[in-house]
PDB file of C-alpha atoms in Angstrom:
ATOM      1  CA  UNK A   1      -5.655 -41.530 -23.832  1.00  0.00           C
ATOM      2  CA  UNK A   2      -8.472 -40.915 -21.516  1.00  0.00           C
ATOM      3  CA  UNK A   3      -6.110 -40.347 -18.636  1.00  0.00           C
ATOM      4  CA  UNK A   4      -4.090 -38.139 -20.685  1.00  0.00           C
ATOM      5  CA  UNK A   5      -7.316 -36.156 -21.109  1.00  0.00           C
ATOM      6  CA  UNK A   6      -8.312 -35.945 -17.517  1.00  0.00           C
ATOM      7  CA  UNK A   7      -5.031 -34.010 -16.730  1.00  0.00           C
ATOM      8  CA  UNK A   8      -4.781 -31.783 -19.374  1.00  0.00           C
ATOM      9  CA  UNK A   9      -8.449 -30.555 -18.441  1.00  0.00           C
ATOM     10  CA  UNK A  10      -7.522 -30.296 -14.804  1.00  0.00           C
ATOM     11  CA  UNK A  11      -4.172 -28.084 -15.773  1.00  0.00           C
ATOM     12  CA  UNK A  12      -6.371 -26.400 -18.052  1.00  0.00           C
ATOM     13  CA  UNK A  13      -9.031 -25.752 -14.921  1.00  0.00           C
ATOM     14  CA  UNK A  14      -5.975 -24.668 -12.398  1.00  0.00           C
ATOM     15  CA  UNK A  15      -4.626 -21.997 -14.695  1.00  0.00           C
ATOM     16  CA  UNK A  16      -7.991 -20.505 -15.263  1.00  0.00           C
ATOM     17  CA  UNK A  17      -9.345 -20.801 -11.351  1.00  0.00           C
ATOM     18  CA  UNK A  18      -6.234 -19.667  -9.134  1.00  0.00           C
ATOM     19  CA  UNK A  19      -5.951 -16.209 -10.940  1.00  0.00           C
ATOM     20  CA  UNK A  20      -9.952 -16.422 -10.099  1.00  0.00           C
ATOM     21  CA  UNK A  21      -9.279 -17.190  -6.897  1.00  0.00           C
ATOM     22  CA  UNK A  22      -7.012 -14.622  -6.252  1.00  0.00           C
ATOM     23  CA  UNK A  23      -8.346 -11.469  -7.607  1.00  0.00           C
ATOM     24  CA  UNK A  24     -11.991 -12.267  -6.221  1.00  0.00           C
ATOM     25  CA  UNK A  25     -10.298 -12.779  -2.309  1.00  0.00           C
ATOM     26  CA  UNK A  26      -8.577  -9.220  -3.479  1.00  0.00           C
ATOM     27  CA  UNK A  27     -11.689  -7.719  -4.332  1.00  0.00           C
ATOM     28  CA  UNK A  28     -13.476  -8.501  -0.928  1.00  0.00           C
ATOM     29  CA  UNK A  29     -10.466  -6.921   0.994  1.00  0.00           C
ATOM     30  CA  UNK A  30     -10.889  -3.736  -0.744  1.00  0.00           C
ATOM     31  CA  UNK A  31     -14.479  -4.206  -0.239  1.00  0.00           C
ATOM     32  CA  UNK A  32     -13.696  -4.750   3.305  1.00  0.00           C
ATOM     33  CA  UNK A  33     -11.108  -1.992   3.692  1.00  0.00           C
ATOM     34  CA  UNK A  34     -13.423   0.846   2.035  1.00  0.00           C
ATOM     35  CA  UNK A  35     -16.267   0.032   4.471  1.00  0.00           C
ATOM     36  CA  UNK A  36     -13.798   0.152   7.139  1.00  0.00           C
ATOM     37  CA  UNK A  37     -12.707   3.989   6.286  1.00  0.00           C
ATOM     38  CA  UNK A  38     -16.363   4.692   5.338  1.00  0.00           C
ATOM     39  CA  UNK A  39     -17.360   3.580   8.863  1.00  0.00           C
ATOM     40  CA  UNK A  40     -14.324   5.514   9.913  1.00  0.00           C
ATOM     41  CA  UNK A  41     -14.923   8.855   9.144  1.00  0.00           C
ATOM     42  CA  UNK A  42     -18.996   8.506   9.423  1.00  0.00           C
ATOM     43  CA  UNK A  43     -19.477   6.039  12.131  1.00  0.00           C
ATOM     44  CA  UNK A  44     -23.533   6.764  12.427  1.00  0.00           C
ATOM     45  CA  UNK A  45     -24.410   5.873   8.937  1.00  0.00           C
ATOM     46  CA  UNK A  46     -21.482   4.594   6.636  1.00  0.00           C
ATOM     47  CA  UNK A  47     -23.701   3.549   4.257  1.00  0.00           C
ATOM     48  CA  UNK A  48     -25.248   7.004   3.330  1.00  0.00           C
ATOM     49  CA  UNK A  49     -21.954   7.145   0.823  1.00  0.00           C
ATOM     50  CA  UNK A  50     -24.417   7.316  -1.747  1.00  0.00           C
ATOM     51  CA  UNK A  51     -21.745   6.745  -5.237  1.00  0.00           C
ATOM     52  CA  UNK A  52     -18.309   5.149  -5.053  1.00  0.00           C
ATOM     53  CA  UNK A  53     -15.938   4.684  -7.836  1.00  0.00           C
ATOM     54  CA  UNK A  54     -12.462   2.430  -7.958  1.00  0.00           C
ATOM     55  CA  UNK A  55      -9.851   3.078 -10.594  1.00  0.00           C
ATOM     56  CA  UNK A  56      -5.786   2.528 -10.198  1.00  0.00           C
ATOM     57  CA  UNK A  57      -5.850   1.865  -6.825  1.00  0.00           C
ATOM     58  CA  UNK A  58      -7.690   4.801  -5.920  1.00  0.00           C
ATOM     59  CA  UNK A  59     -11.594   4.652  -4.799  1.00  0.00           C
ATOM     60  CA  UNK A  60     -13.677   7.577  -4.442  1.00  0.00           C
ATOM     61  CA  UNK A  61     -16.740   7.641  -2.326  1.00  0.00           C
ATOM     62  CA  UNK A  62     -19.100  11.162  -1.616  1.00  0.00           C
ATOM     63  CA  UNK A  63     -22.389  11.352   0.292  1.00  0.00           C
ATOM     64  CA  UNK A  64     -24.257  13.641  -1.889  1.00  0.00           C
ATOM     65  CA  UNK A  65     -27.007  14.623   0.763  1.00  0.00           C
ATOM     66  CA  UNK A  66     -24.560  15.590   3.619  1.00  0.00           C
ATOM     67  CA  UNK A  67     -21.570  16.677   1.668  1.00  0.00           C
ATOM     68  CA  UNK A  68     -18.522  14.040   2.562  1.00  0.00           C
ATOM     69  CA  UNK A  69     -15.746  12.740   0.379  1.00  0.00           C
ATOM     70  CA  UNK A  70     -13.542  10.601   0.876  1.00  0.00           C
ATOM     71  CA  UNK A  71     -10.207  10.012  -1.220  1.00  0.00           C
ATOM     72  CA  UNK A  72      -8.761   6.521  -0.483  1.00  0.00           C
ATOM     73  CA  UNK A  73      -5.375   5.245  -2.141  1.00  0.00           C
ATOM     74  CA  UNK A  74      -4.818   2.224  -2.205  1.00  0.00           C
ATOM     75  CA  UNK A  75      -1.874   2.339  -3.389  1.00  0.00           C
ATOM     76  CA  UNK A  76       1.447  -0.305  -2.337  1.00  0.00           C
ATOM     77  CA  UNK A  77       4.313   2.341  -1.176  1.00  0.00           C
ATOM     78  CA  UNK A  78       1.582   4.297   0.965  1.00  0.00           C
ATOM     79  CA  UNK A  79      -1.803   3.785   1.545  1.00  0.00           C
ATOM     80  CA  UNK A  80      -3.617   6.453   2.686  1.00  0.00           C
ATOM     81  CA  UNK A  81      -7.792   8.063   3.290  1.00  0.00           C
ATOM     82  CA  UNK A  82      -8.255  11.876   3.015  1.00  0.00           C
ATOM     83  CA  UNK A  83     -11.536  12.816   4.125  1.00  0.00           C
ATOM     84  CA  UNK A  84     -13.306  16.126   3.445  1.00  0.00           C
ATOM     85  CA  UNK A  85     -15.950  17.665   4.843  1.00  0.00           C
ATOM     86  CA  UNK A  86     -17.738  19.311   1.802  1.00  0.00           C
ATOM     87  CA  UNK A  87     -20.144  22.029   3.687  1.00  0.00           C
ATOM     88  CA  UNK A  88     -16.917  24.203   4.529  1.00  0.00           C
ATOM     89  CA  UNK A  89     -15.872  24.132   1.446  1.00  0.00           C
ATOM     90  CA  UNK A  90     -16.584  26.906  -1.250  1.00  0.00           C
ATOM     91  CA  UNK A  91     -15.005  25.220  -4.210  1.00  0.00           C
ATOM     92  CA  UNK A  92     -12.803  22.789  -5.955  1.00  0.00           C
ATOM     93  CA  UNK A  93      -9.909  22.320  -8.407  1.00  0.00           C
ATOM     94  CA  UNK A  94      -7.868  19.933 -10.538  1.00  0.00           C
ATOM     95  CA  UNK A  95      -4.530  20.316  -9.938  1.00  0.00           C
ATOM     96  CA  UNK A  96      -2.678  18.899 -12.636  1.00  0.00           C
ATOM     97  CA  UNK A  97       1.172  19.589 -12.867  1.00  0.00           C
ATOM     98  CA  UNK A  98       3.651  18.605 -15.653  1.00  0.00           C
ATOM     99  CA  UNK A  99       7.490  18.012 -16.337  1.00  0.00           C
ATOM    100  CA  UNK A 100       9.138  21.299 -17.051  1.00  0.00           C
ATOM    101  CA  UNK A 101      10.389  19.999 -19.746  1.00  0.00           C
ATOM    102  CA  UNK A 102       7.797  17.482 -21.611  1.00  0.00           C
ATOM    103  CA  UNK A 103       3.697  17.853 -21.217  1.00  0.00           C
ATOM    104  CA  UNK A 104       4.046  14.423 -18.998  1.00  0.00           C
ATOM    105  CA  UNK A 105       1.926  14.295 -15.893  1.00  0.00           C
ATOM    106  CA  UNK A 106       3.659  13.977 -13.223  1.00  0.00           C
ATOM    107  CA  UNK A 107       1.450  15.005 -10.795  1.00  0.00           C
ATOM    108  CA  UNK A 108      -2.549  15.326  -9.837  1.00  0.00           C
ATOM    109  CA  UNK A 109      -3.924  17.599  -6.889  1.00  0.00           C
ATOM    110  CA  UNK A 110      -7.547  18.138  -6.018  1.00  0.00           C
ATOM    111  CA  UNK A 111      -7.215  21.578  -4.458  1.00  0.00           C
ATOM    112  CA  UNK A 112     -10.233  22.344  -1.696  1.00  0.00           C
ATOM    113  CA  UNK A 113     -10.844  25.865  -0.895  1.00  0.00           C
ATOM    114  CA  UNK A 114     -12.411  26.666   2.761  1.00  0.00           C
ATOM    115  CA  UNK A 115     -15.161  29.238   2.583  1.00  0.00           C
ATOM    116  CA  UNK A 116     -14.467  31.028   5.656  1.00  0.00           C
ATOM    117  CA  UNK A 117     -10.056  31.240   5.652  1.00  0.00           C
ATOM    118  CA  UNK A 118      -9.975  31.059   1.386  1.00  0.00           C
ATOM    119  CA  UNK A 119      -7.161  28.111   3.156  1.00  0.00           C
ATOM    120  CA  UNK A 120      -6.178  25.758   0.628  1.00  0.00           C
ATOM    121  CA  UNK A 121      -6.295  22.546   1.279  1.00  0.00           C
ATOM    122  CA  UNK A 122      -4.442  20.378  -0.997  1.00  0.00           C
ATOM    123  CA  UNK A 123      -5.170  16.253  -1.745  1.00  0.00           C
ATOM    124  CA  UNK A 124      -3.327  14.287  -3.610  1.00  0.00           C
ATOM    125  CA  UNK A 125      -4.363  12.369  -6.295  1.00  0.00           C
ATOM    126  CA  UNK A 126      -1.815  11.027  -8.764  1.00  0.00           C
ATOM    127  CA  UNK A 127       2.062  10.927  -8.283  1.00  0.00           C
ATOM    128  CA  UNK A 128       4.280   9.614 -11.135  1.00  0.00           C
ATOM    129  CA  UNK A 129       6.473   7.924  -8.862  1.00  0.00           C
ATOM    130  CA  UNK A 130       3.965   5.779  -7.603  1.00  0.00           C
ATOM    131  CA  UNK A 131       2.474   4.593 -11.215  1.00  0.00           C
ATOM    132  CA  UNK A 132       3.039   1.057 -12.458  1.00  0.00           C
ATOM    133  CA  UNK A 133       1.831   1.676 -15.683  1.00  0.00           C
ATOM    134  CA  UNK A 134       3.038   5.309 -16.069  1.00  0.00           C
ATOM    135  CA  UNK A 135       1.549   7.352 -18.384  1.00  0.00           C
ATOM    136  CA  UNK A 136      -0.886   5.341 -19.610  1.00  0.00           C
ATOM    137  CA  UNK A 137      -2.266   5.350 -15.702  1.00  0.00           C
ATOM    138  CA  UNK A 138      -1.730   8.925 -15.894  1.00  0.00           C
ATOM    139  CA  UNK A 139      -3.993  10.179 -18.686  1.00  0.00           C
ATOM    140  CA  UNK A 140      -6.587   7.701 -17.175  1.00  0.00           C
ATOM    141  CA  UNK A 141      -6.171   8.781 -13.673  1.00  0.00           C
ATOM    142  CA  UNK A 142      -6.688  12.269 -15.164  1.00  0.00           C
ATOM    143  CA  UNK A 143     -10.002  11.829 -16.940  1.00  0.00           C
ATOM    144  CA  UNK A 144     -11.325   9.953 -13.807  1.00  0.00           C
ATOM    145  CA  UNK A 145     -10.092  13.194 -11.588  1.00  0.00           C
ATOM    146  CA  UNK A 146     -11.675  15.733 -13.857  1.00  0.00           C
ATOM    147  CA  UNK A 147     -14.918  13.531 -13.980  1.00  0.00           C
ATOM    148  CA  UNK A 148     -14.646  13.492 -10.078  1.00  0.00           C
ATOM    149  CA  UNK A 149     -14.506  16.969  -9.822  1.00  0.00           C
ATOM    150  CA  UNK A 150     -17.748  17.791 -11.552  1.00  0.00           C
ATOM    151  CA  UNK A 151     -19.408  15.265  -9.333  1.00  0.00           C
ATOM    152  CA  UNK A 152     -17.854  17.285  -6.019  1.00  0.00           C
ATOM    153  CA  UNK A 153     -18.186  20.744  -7.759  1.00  0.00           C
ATOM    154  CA  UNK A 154     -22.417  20.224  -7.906  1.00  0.00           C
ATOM    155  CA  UNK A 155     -22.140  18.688  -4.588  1.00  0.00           C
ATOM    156  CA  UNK A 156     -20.993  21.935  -3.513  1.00  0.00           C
ATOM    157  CA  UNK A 157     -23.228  24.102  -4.928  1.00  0.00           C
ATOM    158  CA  UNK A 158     -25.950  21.898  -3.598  1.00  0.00           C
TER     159      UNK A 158
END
C-alpha cells in the first residue's frame, strides 16, 4: 500500500514540475533575448528602458526620458525587433484593418509619422496569419496596441 503511495505521489509531482520546468527555462530565454535587443539598439545604457510589457508573443519596451521603442515579436514563423527612435517622430497611430467582408481583424499597424518628411513609417503589430488563438488573440492584441499607443503618444509630446 505504502509503495503504491510513493508512486502515485511521485507521478503526481512529475506532471506538475516538468510543465514548471519548462515554461520557467522559457521565460529566462525571453528574458535573455529582450536584453539582448535592448542592448542592441542602446548599447550605452540598455537598462534606461524604463517600462516593458509582454503579451502574445509580442514585448514592448520604451525609454520614456530619451524617447526609444522598441517592438519585439516573438513570434514562431518570424521573429523580428523594430526599433524607433521617438524624437523624430511627430505622432502615432493604430492601424487596425479588417476583412472586407466581416469586422474580423486581420491586421494591426502602428503607423509612425516623421516630423521633418510627414514619411510614414509603418510597424507591424498583429497579422491574422500568424495567430494561434485567432480572434480571441486579436481583440486582446488590440486593446494592448491601443493601450500602447497612449503610452508612445505622451512620450511624444514629452
Amino acid at each position: 500500500m505504502e509503495t503504491s503511495i510513493v508512486i502515485i505521489g511521485l507521478v503526481i509531482a512529475l506532471i506538475v514540475a516538468i510543465p514548471v520546468y519548462f515554461s520557467a527555462r522559457s521565460n529566462k530565454a525571453s528574458k535573455s533575448k529582450i536584453l539582448e535587443l535592448k542592448k542592441r539598439f542602446n548599447p550605452a545604457n540598455p537598462e534606461s528602458f524604463d517600462l516593458t510589457e509582454s503579451q502574445s508573443n509580442k514585448t514592448l519596451t520604451i525609454d520614456q526620458k530619451n524617447k526609444k521603442f522598441i517592438l519585439m515579436n516573438f513570434n514562431p514563423n518570424q521573429q523580428e525587433s523594430t526599433f524607433v527612435d521617438l524624437n523624430t517622430i511627430a505622432g502615432c497611430k493604430v492601424i487596425p484593418t479588417t476583412d472586407a467582408h466581416s469586422d474580423t481583424i486581420i491586421k494591426i499597424d502602428f503607423e509612425f509619422q516623421e516630423k521633418e518628411t510627414s514619411k510614414k513609417i509603418t510597424v507591424p503589430f498583429y497579422n491574422f496569419d500568424d495567430d494561434r488563438i485567432k480572434q480571441i488573440s486579436a481583440y486582446q492584441d488590440h486593446q494592448f496596441a491601443k493601450k500602447w499607443h497612449k503610452i508612445i503618444q505622451d512620450s511624444i509630446s514629452r
